[in-house]
Amino acid sequence: MEMNNDKKRRSMIMYLIIAIIALVTLRSYLVPGIMETQIHDVSYTQFLKDIDDKSIEKVTYDTSTGEITYTTGSGTDTKEFRTVAWPNDEELVSKLENSGADMTAEIPDSSANMWLYLLINFLPLIVLFGGAWLLNRRLTKAMGDDAPSMNFGGGGFGLGGGGLGRSGAKEVKGEDTGVTFKDVAGQDEAKESLEEIVNFLEHPDKYAAIGARCPRGALLVGPPGTGKTLLAKAVAGEAEVPFFSISGSEFVEMFVGRGAAKVRDLFKQAKEKAPCIVFIDEIDTVGKKRDTSINSNDEREQTLNQLLAEMDGFDNHKGIVVLAATNRPESLDPALLRPGRFDRRIPVELPDLSGREAILKLHANDVKMEPGVDFGAVARQTPGASGADLANMINEAALRAVRMGRSRVSQTDIEESVDTVIAGEKKKSTVLSEHEKEVVAYHETGHAIVAAVQDGRMPVSKITIVPRTSGALGFTMQAEEDEHYLTTREEYKQRIAVLCGGRAAEELIFGHMTSGAANDIEKATKIARAMVEQLGMSDTFGMMALGQTRNKYLGGGTELTVSEGTAQQVDREVQQLVEEGHQTALKTLRDNRFKLHEIAHYLQKKETITGEEFMRILTRDDGFAPKMPQA
Ligand code: ADP
Ligand code: MG
Ligand code: ZN
């Protein structure tokens, strides 16, 4: 679509340039022939002199202006002159008669003149724009009728802004979105909610017959990359209706006043093509709460008001459904969310284990895979990854296969690409000194041992000390065996202890601290803070909510809503929780320091070890194996 529009725009501009050149040339050739042959202005005295010389062939007298035009000479020698008659020169007529000039008096036909004037000045413009219009139509036809009329670069042509520009909403015929529910893996609940909308779009009359009102709008809410845009397209594809999509940011980028016009135009197009879907992506950019803050934005508010008016204005028996997507639902203006507008909210969450496996398999269909690749294992390694991340992993794996000169993607390619997407590309240029490598190896082993000893399961699928471009010097990948949605206080404490394990190992073995634990500390503190502020897991505050959640889907934290004194107490409480985890980690590692040495040196040598290798060494019965709780 974008490409086609670009091509179209380019050929339009070419056409306009050629047409303008052609017209200018034509005008300078033709018009002087009619209007401005070399006429010399002369004085009345000169005129009288020419009469006396009897050199005048033809005289024309314009009765309305008193202008006299006359010619001298004949054939190629003909010259034309112009002058204005001297008032009340009564002898002129007889003088002319005597000179033998051919006399004509003219009463100008003013209407004919006007037409000529209009023709000369406006015909070129008519030809210019008529041609542009025809060309545009032809181009549109040639492209399978899938584009709305030409947008003159948002008024960049100086054609009076809104005149020719359309809303810029890209219309793609339903069939052309080429996406159906089959292309969206997982997300079963979201699909179920959208099923009703599909049904409504297919048979709006059935709903009208009963008098049921189908939702006008539905809001797809969820973190970035979970497939909101994809789902909206799939609804259009399933119902085989046109899909008009516009992104919130497109409204805002425009000149003042254009946003509202664009909304009006978008809905006008939609009404013509109903039943159809209108999709507003990133609606939070226009739909933010209208407030009195200093940086409130008039343009945005106008656009939002227009949107609200339009959503009330259309008759949805025809079957127009407005879908919108956002990852910041809490910032939306409440007016948008009231019944009759976006009253339905469809959560699009990060995929769970089976969802991730399904998404991986779906995208793997597009690339050549070696048989027997274990997607389940990959899915287990990627908790928290979005659909977009997973699609990216498959693509990275394919790129890697090409780099390696293979024709099929293998399990290693995928595993390597998981690391790439999660932790950044392997960094070849950072060469760690042998000592640094040793520190990193102890650090990572520390995490792994604390994790394993606490719950007795194989906690890590992989430990590596190969530096990543993201800046991580190594990482310990925690695999989730099965998903669970409730986390106990004990489990949170264990997580904090695991995060402290890296630093604890450094302290224990080398007796100094390094910068390598910054990220761990941040994460551990975040967990502790959530326990105190949101989850009611602290001794002091119990179930009192201390904060308000911000930007849930963008991973934003909480905003404390307590007095200053309490805030200090919260900080103390958080600090205590982290310290507790730190002590647990120190104790665990002290108890298992022989295993810590052994595994760290093994890791330092091999750089990457699997979870199985790790567990084999840890549980080998040599008198040092930790007593582990039964999983
Ligand atoms: P969002 O709009 O929620 O930010 P998108 O719909 O743009 O996310 O998703 C980006 C890409 O991620 C899609 O084009 C698709 O390739 C992939 N993707 C995301 N979720 C899924 C899913 N559930 N099934 C298949 N592919 C998905
Ligand atoms: Mg999107
Ligand atoms: Zn660490």
XYZ file of C-alpha atoms and ligand atoms in Angstrom:
660
model
C 0.000 0.000 0.000
C 2.568 2.527 1.078
C 4.774 1.719 -1.850
C 1.929 2.050 -4.289
C 0.901 5.375 -2.890
C 4.455 6.593 -3.181
C 4.689 5.514 -6.785
C 1.378 7.152 -7.503
C 2.456 10.370 -5.905
C 5.639 10.383 -7.925
C 3.873 9.886 -11.246
C 1.347 12.572 -10.313
C 4.108 15.044 -9.633
C 5.811 14.132 -12.913
C 2.545 14.686 -14.730
C 1.949 18.062 -13.140
C 5.444 19.276 -13.964
C 5.183 18.212 -17.604
C 1.702 19.691 -17.913
C 2.785 23.038 -16.493
C 5.765 23.255 -18.852
C 3.561 22.364 -21.809
C 0.982 24.977 -20.869
C 3.508 27.742 -20.378
C 5.044 27.015 -23.768
C 1.663 26.877 -25.458
C 0.564 30.104 -23.902
C 3.608 32.011 -25.048
C 3.065 30.705 -28.590
C -0.669 31.101 -28.962
C -1.835 33.913 -26.780
C 0.279 36.701 -28.285
C -1.181 35.742 -31.677
C -4.621 36.630 -30.413
C -3.949 39.456 -28.072
C -0.558 40.987 -28.127
C 0.932 41.157 -31.629
C 3.576 43.829 -31.604
C 1.412 46.933 -31.126
C 3.342 50.130 -30.766
C 1.888 52.887 -28.656
C 2.293 56.201 -30.390
C 1.305 59.800 -29.714
C -1.711 61.440 -31.283
C 0.603 63.773 -33.173
C 2.345 60.803 -34.726
C -1.080 59.468 -35.714
C -1.989 62.764 -37.412
C 1.367 62.758 -39.149
C 0.772 59.225 -40.456
C -2.614 60.397 -41.794
C -0.942 63.273 -43.572
C 1.616 60.865 -45.053
C -1.344 58.771 -46.313
C 0.503 55.693 -45.024
C -2.436 54.295 -43.031
C -4.141 51.230 -44.423
C -6.787 50.456 -41.794
C -8.165 52.254 -38.764
C -10.247 50.789 -35.985
C -11.955 53.026 -33.474
C -13.100 51.519 -30.201
C -16.250 53.413 -29.228
C -16.130 52.510 -25.566
C -12.517 53.282 -24.785
C -11.783 55.818 -27.515
C -8.762 53.752 -28.478
C -7.559 53.936 -32.037
C -5.605 51.097 -33.592
C -4.211 51.426 -37.061
C -1.919 49.592 -39.429
C 0.605 50.856 -41.903
C 2.259 49.045 -44.756
C 1.016 45.800 -46.232
C 1.954 42.127 -46.308
C 5.002 41.380 -44.205
C 5.631 45.093 -43.712
C 2.394 45.553 -41.799
C 2.890 47.414 -38.537
C 0.296 48.057 -35.923
C -0.008 51.176 -33.801
C -2.228 52.335 -31.031
C -3.161 55.691 -29.664
C -6.064 57.388 -27.951
C -8.383 59.740 -29.827
C -8.137 63.474 -29.017
C -11.511 64.491 -27.574
C -13.782 66.298 -30.048
C -11.365 66.315 -32.924
C -14.077 66.957 -35.482
C -11.759 67.140 -38.418
C -10.413 63.653 -37.859
C -13.056 61.864 -39.866
C -12.613 64.043 -42.947
C -8.828 63.844 -42.677
C -9.010 60.051 -42.587
C -11.422 59.985 -45.490
C -8.996 62.065 -47.484
C -6.105 59.759 -46.653
C -7.999 56.789 -48.102
C -7.722 54.642 -44.973
C -10.208 51.858 -44.400
C -12.257 52.933 -41.370
C -14.095 50.734 -38.870
C -15.773 51.721 -35.640
C -16.165 48.959 -33.043
C -18.674 48.486 -30.258
C -16.932 45.896 -28.141
C -18.969 42.842 -27.213
C -18.127 42.757 -23.552
C -19.574 39.296 -22.886
C -17.490 37.725 -25.619
C -14.465 39.423 -24.180
C -15.182 38.031 -20.784
C -15.444 34.535 -22.147
C -12.179 34.910 -23.943
C -10.610 36.208 -20.780
C -11.958 33.329 -18.728
C -10.959 30.811 -21.357
C -7.407 32.028 -21.595
C -6.894 32.238 -17.894
C -8.772 29.233 -16.625
C -8.654 26.684 -19.431
C -5.081 25.749 -18.592
C -6.041 25.184 -14.991
C -9.032 23.085 -15.958
C -6.884 21.009 -18.278
C -4.250 20.669 -15.584
C -6.524 19.403 -12.853
C -8.802 17.437 -15.153
C -5.746 15.600 -16.381
C -4.502 15.011 -12.882
C -7.871 13.641 -11.866
C -8.092 11.322 -14.838
C -4.566 10.097 -14.308
C -5.256 9.481 -10.664
C -8.312 7.462 -11.508
C -6.446 5.410 -13.987
C -3.616 4.734 -11.565
C -6.071 3.780 -8.875
C -7.833 1.384 -11.230
C -4.571 -0.119 -12.306
C -3.725 -0.832 -8.694
C -6.787 -2.909 -8.165
C -8.995 -0.147 -6.840
C -7.525 -0.524 -3.407
C -6.585 3.015 -2.650
C -8.651 6.073 -1.893
C -8.202 9.112 -4.045
C -4.883 10.791 -4.212
C -3.721 12.671 -1.189
C -1.752 15.695 -2.319
C 0.879 15.271 0.312
C -1.227 16.753 3.063
C -1.537 20.105 1.365
C 2.165 20.342 0.651
C 1.248 21.291 -2.886
C -0.400 24.446 -1.715
C -3.768 23.314 -2.943
C -5.543 24.920 -0.060
C -4.909 22.246 2.532
C -8.018 20.174 2.885
C -9.317 20.661 -0.629
C -8.022 17.550 -2.265
C -6.536 15.677 0.663
C -8.572 12.870 2.109
C -8.515 11.460 5.567
C -5.476 9.377 4.782
C -7.225 6.361 6.230
C -5.992 3.447 4.275
C -8.793 1.387 3.000
C -8.053 -2.160 2.128
C -10.825 -4.392 0.980
C -11.709 -6.990 3.561
C -10.345 -9.768 1.442
C -7.163 -7.827 0.987
C -6.168 -7.552 4.626
C -5.301 -11.161 3.956
C -5.512 -11.860 7.664
C -8.026 -14.068 9.422
C -8.275 -15.537 12.892
C -6.149 -18.432 11.648
C -3.202 -16.037 11.480
C -3.521 -15.133 15.123
C -2.216 -17.862 17.392
C -3.363 -18.158 20.977
C -5.469 -15.215 22.166
C -8.522 -17.436 22.313
C -10.456 -15.222 24.701
C -9.886 -12.114 22.601
C -10.965 -14.002 19.509
C -14.099 -15.186 21.249
C -15.071 -11.641 22.173
C -14.440 -10.487 18.633
C -16.456 -13.346 17.145
C -19.677 -11.513 17.959
C -18.509 -8.445 16.101
C -17.641 -10.551 13.086
C -21.107 -12.042 13.221
C -22.688 -8.618 13.411
C -20.719 -7.364 10.433
C -21.783 -10.365 8.412
C -25.494 -10.026 9.185
C -26.295 -6.536 10.479
C -29.923 -7.028 9.420
C -30.361 -9.998 11.738
C -29.469 -7.830 14.704
C -31.616 -4.962 13.479
C -34.606 -7.297 13.170
C -34.562 -8.106 16.870
C -33.664 -4.587 17.816
C -30.354 -5.532 19.344
C -27.683 -2.902 19.358
C -24.251 -4.235 18.601
C -21.327 -2.507 20.240
C -20.227 0.473 18.206
C -16.737 0.287 19.436
C -14.356 -2.132 21.080
C -11.063 -1.307 22.639
C -8.193 -3.765 22.306
C -6.037 -3.337 25.355
C -2.678 -4.945 26.030
C 1.095 -4.625 26.045
C 2.951 -3.797 22.811
C 3.438 -6.565 20.303
C 0.688 -8.862 21.508
C -1.193 -8.762 18.213
C -3.797 -6.026 18.680
C -3.361 -4.613 15.198
C -3.277 -8.120 13.840
C -6.557 -9.025 15.557
C -8.315 -5.934 14.200
C -7.255 -6.853 10.684
C -8.376 -10.410 11.279
C -11.881 -9.240 12.219
C -12.165 -7.437 8.884
C -10.785 -10.483 7.111
C -13.174 -12.876 8.820
C -16.210 -10.729 8.069
C -14.910 -9.859 4.593
C -15.616 -6.173 5.040
C -13.466 -3.152 4.183
C -10.875 -2.150 6.744
C -10.178 1.541 7.294
C -7.209 2.068 9.519
C -5.589 5.171 10.841
C -3.026 5.615 13.537
C -3.514 8.064 16.350
C -0.139 9.588 15.699
C -1.225 10.477 12.166
C -3.878 12.784 13.580
C -1.447 14.637 15.714
C 1.260 15.204 13.143
C -1.022 17.406 11.083
C -1.684 21.108 10.796
C -4.002 22.693 13.270
C -7.587 21.884 12.466
C -6.747 19.041 10.135
C -7.147 16.336 12.745
C -10.835 16.976 13.215
C -11.354 17.196 9.461
C -9.570 13.907 9.051
C -11.848 12.220 11.555
C -14.919 13.590 9.785
C -13.627 12.384 6.468
C -12.719 8.970 7.806
C -16.238 8.391 9.052
C -17.735 9.759 5.856
C -15.800 7.184 3.862
C -16.797 4.488 6.305
C -20.492 5.324 6.079
C -20.320 4.955 2.324
C -18.733 1.539 2.573
C -20.676 0.076 5.527
C -20.580 -2.617 6.776
C -16.964 -2.033 7.560
C -14.341 -1.701 10.272
C -12.777 1.555 11.303
C -9.551 0.889 13.164
C -7.833 3.572 15.202
C -4.415 2.386 16.268
C -2.634 3.963 19.244
C -5.785 5.779 20.245
C -4.125 7.075 23.405
C -2.294 9.698 21.330
C -5.590 11.466 20.613
C -7.742 10.039 23.360
C -5.775 11.234 26.365
C -7.780 12.650 29.208
C -8.722 16.228 28.524
C -7.305 18.104 31.401
C -6.247 21.528 32.466
C -2.553 20.808 32.512
C -0.262 23.377 30.986
C 0.772 21.223 28.095
C -2.762 20.462 27.059
C -3.044 20.385 23.341
C -5.880 22.183 21.621
C -5.460 20.340 18.372
C -5.677 16.996 20.102
C -8.770 17.987 22.027
C -10.516 19.124 18.880
C -9.709 15.844 17.247
C -10.976 13.930 20.242
C -14.190 15.943 20.363
C -14.790 15.263 16.703
C -14.182 11.575 17.302
C -16.697 11.537 20.130
C -19.250 13.331 17.983
C -18.750 10.937 15.090
C -19.097 7.884 17.295
C -22.442 9.143 18.490
C -23.454 10.182 15.022
C -23.443 7.044 12.940
C -26.330 4.719 12.563
C -24.888 1.379 13.446
C -27.685 -0.664 11.952
C -25.611 -0.320 8.803
C -22.784 -2.157 10.459
C -19.890 0.100 11.248
C -17.698 -1.098 14.074
C -14.933 1.068 15.416
C -12.001 -0.859 16.834
C -9.215 0.883 18.648
C -5.979 -0.306 20.193
C -3.989 1.048 23.085
C -1.483 -0.028 25.681
C -2.349 2.778 28.052
C -6.042 2.339 28.780
C -5.884 4.233 32.035
C -4.865 7.411 30.246
C -7.925 7.440 27.998
C -10.586 10.073 28.380
C -13.529 8.614 30.291
C -15.897 10.036 27.680
C -14.468 7.573 25.180
C -15.264 4.643 27.409
C -18.885 5.306 28.194
C -21.586 3.019 26.751
C -22.266 3.648 23.104
C -18.658 4.411 22.360
C -15.788 2.096 23.254
C -17.867 0.310 25.809
C -16.339 -3.045 25.188
C -12.832 -3.731 26.364
C -10.980 -6.722 25.002
C -7.807 -7.621 26.877
C -5.006 -8.879 24.662
C -2.499 -10.315 27.101
C 1.029 -11.637 26.742
C 0.812 -15.219 25.516
C 1.068 -18.078 28.010
C 3.109 -21.230 27.499
C 0.751 -22.886 25.014
C 0.095 -19.553 23.300
C 3.811 -19.002 22.837
C 4.240 -22.458 21.369
C 1.361 -21.849 18.953
C 2.785 -18.482 17.854
C 6.231 -20.006 17.288
C 4.734 -22.805 15.206
C 2.628 -20.386 13.180
C 5.580 -18.220 12.266
C 7.784 -21.256 11.675
C 5.404 -22.175 8.854
C 6.831 -19.297 6.874
C 10.403 -20.572 7.013
C 12.020 -23.851 6.143
C 12.609 -25.799 9.348
C 14.536 -28.924 10.069
C 12.115 -31.642 11.113
C 11.691 -32.310 14.811
C 12.366 -28.858 16.220
C 11.092 -28.693 19.787
C 8.981 -25.550 20.018
C 7.742 -26.473 23.468
C 11.271 -26.120 24.838
C 11.668 -22.727 23.231
C 8.314 -21.614 24.607
C 9.399 -22.635 28.106
C 12.495 -20.467 27.812
C 10.591 -17.362 26.844
C 8.142 -16.388 29.554
C 7.090 -12.783 29.130
C 7.897 -12.653 25.416
C 5.225 -11.032 23.256
C 3.957 -12.359 19.944
C 6.114 -9.824 18.164
C 9.196 -10.998 20.100
C 8.478 -14.597 19.153
C 7.948 -13.733 15.494
C 11.222 -11.867 15.653
C 12.974 -14.907 17.156
C 11.919 -17.117 14.272
C 13.135 -14.514 11.830
C 16.457 -14.109 13.635
C 16.841 -17.887 13.539
C 16.273 -17.896 9.787
C 18.813 -15.106 9.346
C 21.307 -17.070 11.382
C 20.731 -20.172 9.268
C 21.497 -18.140 6.150
C 24.628 -16.701 7.752
C 25.761 -20.210 8.562
C 25.164 -21.257 4.971
C 22.409 -23.721 5.794
C 19.155 -24.102 3.922
C 17.018 -25.040 6.920
C 16.540 -23.581 10.356
C 17.701 -25.820 13.176
C 17.020 -26.011 16.897
C 20.341 -24.313 17.674
C 19.446 -21.423 15.407
C 16.285 -20.856 17.360
C 17.942 -21.208 20.723
C 20.646 -18.786 19.713
C 18.064 -16.326 18.445
C 16.170 -16.541 21.729
C 19.304 -15.293 23.426
C 19.687 -12.611 20.779
C 16.173 -11.299 21.216
C 16.190 -11.554 24.991
C 19.709 -10.432 25.738
C 20.988 -8.806 22.567
C 23.396 -10.095 19.958
C 26.474 -11.971 21.126
C 29.189 -9.441 21.395
C 32.390 -10.502 19.760
C 34.442 -7.413 20.426
C 34.131 -7.284 24.193
C 36.951 -9.496 25.270
C 36.786 -10.142 28.954
C 40.040 -10.602 30.757
C 40.497 -14.014 32.308
C 39.881 -12.536 35.746
C 36.680 -10.799 34.656
C 35.486 -14.000 33.113
C 36.071 -15.744 36.393
C 34.069 -13.126 38.268
C 31.197 -13.356 35.823
C 31.279 -17.162 36.026
C 31.004 -17.098 39.820
C 28.296 -14.468 39.617
C 26.120 -16.473 37.250
C 26.745 -19.739 39.085
C 25.700 -17.964 42.276
C 22.316 -17.128 40.787
C 21.871 -20.674 39.541
C 22.785 -22.426 42.796
C 20.534 -20.232 44.938
C 17.696 -20.919 42.512
C 18.256 -24.689 42.415
C 18.748 -25.250 46.105
C 15.620 -23.358 47.079
C 12.981 -25.335 45.242
C 14.751 -28.467 44.110
C 13.796 -28.223 40.471
C 16.037 -27.552 37.553
C 15.695 -23.811 37.553
C 17.954 -22.894 34.739
C 17.836 -23.989 31.160
C 21.099 -22.308 30.367
C 23.940 -20.349 31.911
C 26.309 -18.358 29.752
C 29.109 -15.882 30.215
C 29.321 -14.794 26.587
C 28.860 -11.031 26.626
C 25.874 -9.591 24.819
C 25.565 -6.318 22.942
C 22.884 -5.284 25.393
C 25.629 -4.885 27.961
C 24.863 -8.034 29.926
C 28.094 -9.877 30.579
C 26.326 -13.141 31.116
C 22.974 -14.410 32.060
C 21.155 -17.188 33.741
C 18.004 -18.136 31.999
C 15.198 -19.119 34.284
C 12.804 -21.549 32.704
C 9.288 -21.886 33.946
C 8.172 -25.475 34.032
C 4.526 -24.673 34.143
C 2.694 -21.423 34.218
C 1.052 -20.313 37.323
C -0.716 -17.108 37.972
C -0.662 -16.837 41.728
C 2.664 -16.244 43.349
C 3.131 -16.749 47.061
C 5.041 -14.540 49.412
C 7.632 -17.322 49.799
C 8.153 -17.475 46.058
C 8.709 -13.739 45.854
C 11.256 -13.962 48.626
C 13.007 -16.781 46.794
C 13.138 -14.696 43.634
C 14.760 -11.873 45.527
C 17.291 -14.313 46.981
C 18.085 -15.666 43.503
C 18.669 -12.140 42.224
C 21.002 -11.475 45.151
C 22.887 -14.714 44.415
C 25.192 -13.107 41.854
C 26.489 -10.380 44.115
C 26.623 -12.780 47.077
C 28.944 -15.109 45.152
C 31.264 -12.216 44.270
C 31.426 -11.098 47.882
C 31.991 -14.576 49.187
C 34.747 -15.583 46.777
C 36.521 -12.348 45.930
C 35.596 -10.228 48.902
C 34.725 -7.238 46.738
C 31.748 -5.906 44.867
C 31.547 -5.194 41.134
C 29.199 -3.212 38.938
C 27.882 -6.437 37.450
C 24.975 -6.675 39.847
C 23.256 -3.362 39.054
C 20.479 -4.950 37.045
C 19.888 -7.679 39.642
C 19.622 -5.105 42.395
C 17.107 -3.097 40.420
C 14.930 -6.133 39.783
C 15.105 -7.371 43.359
C 14.155 -3.950 44.667
C 11.240 -3.775 42.278
C 9.865 -7.078 43.530
C 10.299 -6.047 47.149
C 8.616 -2.728 46.482
C 5.663 -4.390 44.815
C 5.329 -6.753 47.792
C 5.105 -3.838 50.196
C 3.133 -1.338 48.136
C 0.723 -3.413 46.127
C 0.532 -6.969 47.303
C -0.023 -6.443 51.007
C 2.872 -8.735 51.900
C 4.699 -6.626 54.441
C 4.537 -7.063 58.199
C 4.064 -3.391 58.970
C 1.342 -2.401 56.551
C -0.504 -5.624 55.943
C -3.237 -5.229 53.426
C -3.114 -1.488 53.093
C -2.732 -0.328 49.487
C -0.010 2.242 49.381
C 0.108 3.139 45.762
C -1.759 3.389 42.524
C -0.762 1.435 39.446
C 0.513 3.368 36.500
C 0.824 2.160 32.899
C 0.174 -1.438 33.772
C 0.903 -2.714 30.275
C 4.044 -0.732 29.799
C 5.600 -2.086 32.968
C 5.282 1.178 34.863
C 5.412 0.931 38.643
C 3.221 2.448 41.259
C 2.722 5.956 42.450
C 2.837 6.200 46.213
C -0.262 7.734 47.711
C 0.924 7.964 51.301
C 2.283 10.593 53.624
C 5.987 11.310 53.726
C 6.539 9.552 57.019
C 4.939 6.407 55.684
C 7.024 6.640 52.514
C 10.173 6.458 54.634
C 8.795 3.449 56.426
C 8.023 1.828 53.067
C 11.628 2.322 52.012
C 12.866 0.708 55.202
C 10.523 -2.223 54.700
C 11.709 -2.680 51.106
C 15.313 -2.504 52.174
C 14.710 -5.166 54.818
C 13.155 -7.559 52.304
C 16.079 -7.207 49.924
C 18.587 -7.617 52.728
C 16.799 -10.759 53.868
C 17.171 -12.186 50.351
C 20.830 -11.181 50.339
C 21.467 -13.056 53.587
C 19.629 -16.141 52.330
C 21.787 -16.107 49.206
C 25.001 -15.699 51.197
C 24.096 -18.580 53.479
C 23.084 -20.871 50.614
C 26.317 -20.228 48.766
C 28.454 -20.596 51.878
C 26.860 -23.991 52.470
C 27.574 -25.038 48.910
C 30.860 -23.339 48.207
C 32.564 -26.475 46.872
C 29.906 -26.864 44.227
C 30.097 -23.150 43.534
C 33.832 -23.437 42.811
C 33.428 -26.497 40.669
C 30.575 -25.242 38.541
C 32.040 -21.749 38.153
C 35.331 -23.123 36.839
C 33.524 -25.483 34.521
C 31.451 -22.556 33.240
C 34.504 -20.381 32.822
C 36.033 -23.064 30.619
C 32.914 -23.875 28.577
C 31.338 -20.386 28.546
C 27.868 -21.814 28.049
C 26.381 -24.759 29.913
C 22.936 -26.260 29.819
C 20.575 -26.726 32.733
C 21.155 -30.494 32.620
C 24.916 -30.170 32.879
C 24.478 -27.796 35.772
C 22.159 -30.139 37.650
C 24.392 -33.122 37.027
C 27.343 -31.461 38.716
C 25.251 -29.986 41.508
C 23.551 -33.218 42.484
C 26.523 -35.556 41.925
C 26.835 -37.472 45.128
C 30.364 -36.587 46.248
C 29.532 -35.611 49.788
C 28.950 -31.971 48.875
C 25.586 -32.248 47.136
C 23.020 -29.998 48.742
C 19.948 -31.471 50.341
C 17.249 -30.253 48.101
C 13.533 -30.088 48.775
C 11.463 -32.516 46.751
C 9.949 -30.776 43.732
P 0.361 -4.714 18.685
O -0.528 -4.011 17.745
O -0.362 -5.392 19.813
O 1.493 -3.899 19.202
P 0.894 -6.258 16.376
O -0.463 -6.704 16.050
O 1.414 -5.122 15.579
O 1.036 -5.920 17.911
O 1.873 -7.508 16.291
C 3.142 -7.419 15.707
C 3.519 -8.703 15.055
O 3.715 -9.724 16.014
C 2.448 -9.238 14.144
O 2.564 -8.715 12.872
C 2.707 -10.729 14.169
O 3.684 -11.086 13.238
C 3.255 -10.972 15.550
N 2.235 -11.453 16.470
C 1.849 -10.862 17.614
N 0.914 -11.593 18.249
C 0.675 -12.675 17.489
C -0.190 -13.804 17.605
N -1.017 -13.959 18.640
N -0.160 -14.735 16.625
C 0.661 -14.577 15.577
N 1.497 -13.555 15.407
C 1.530 -12.594 16.342
Mg -0.155 -2.142 16.921
Zn 23.321 -11.190 37.986
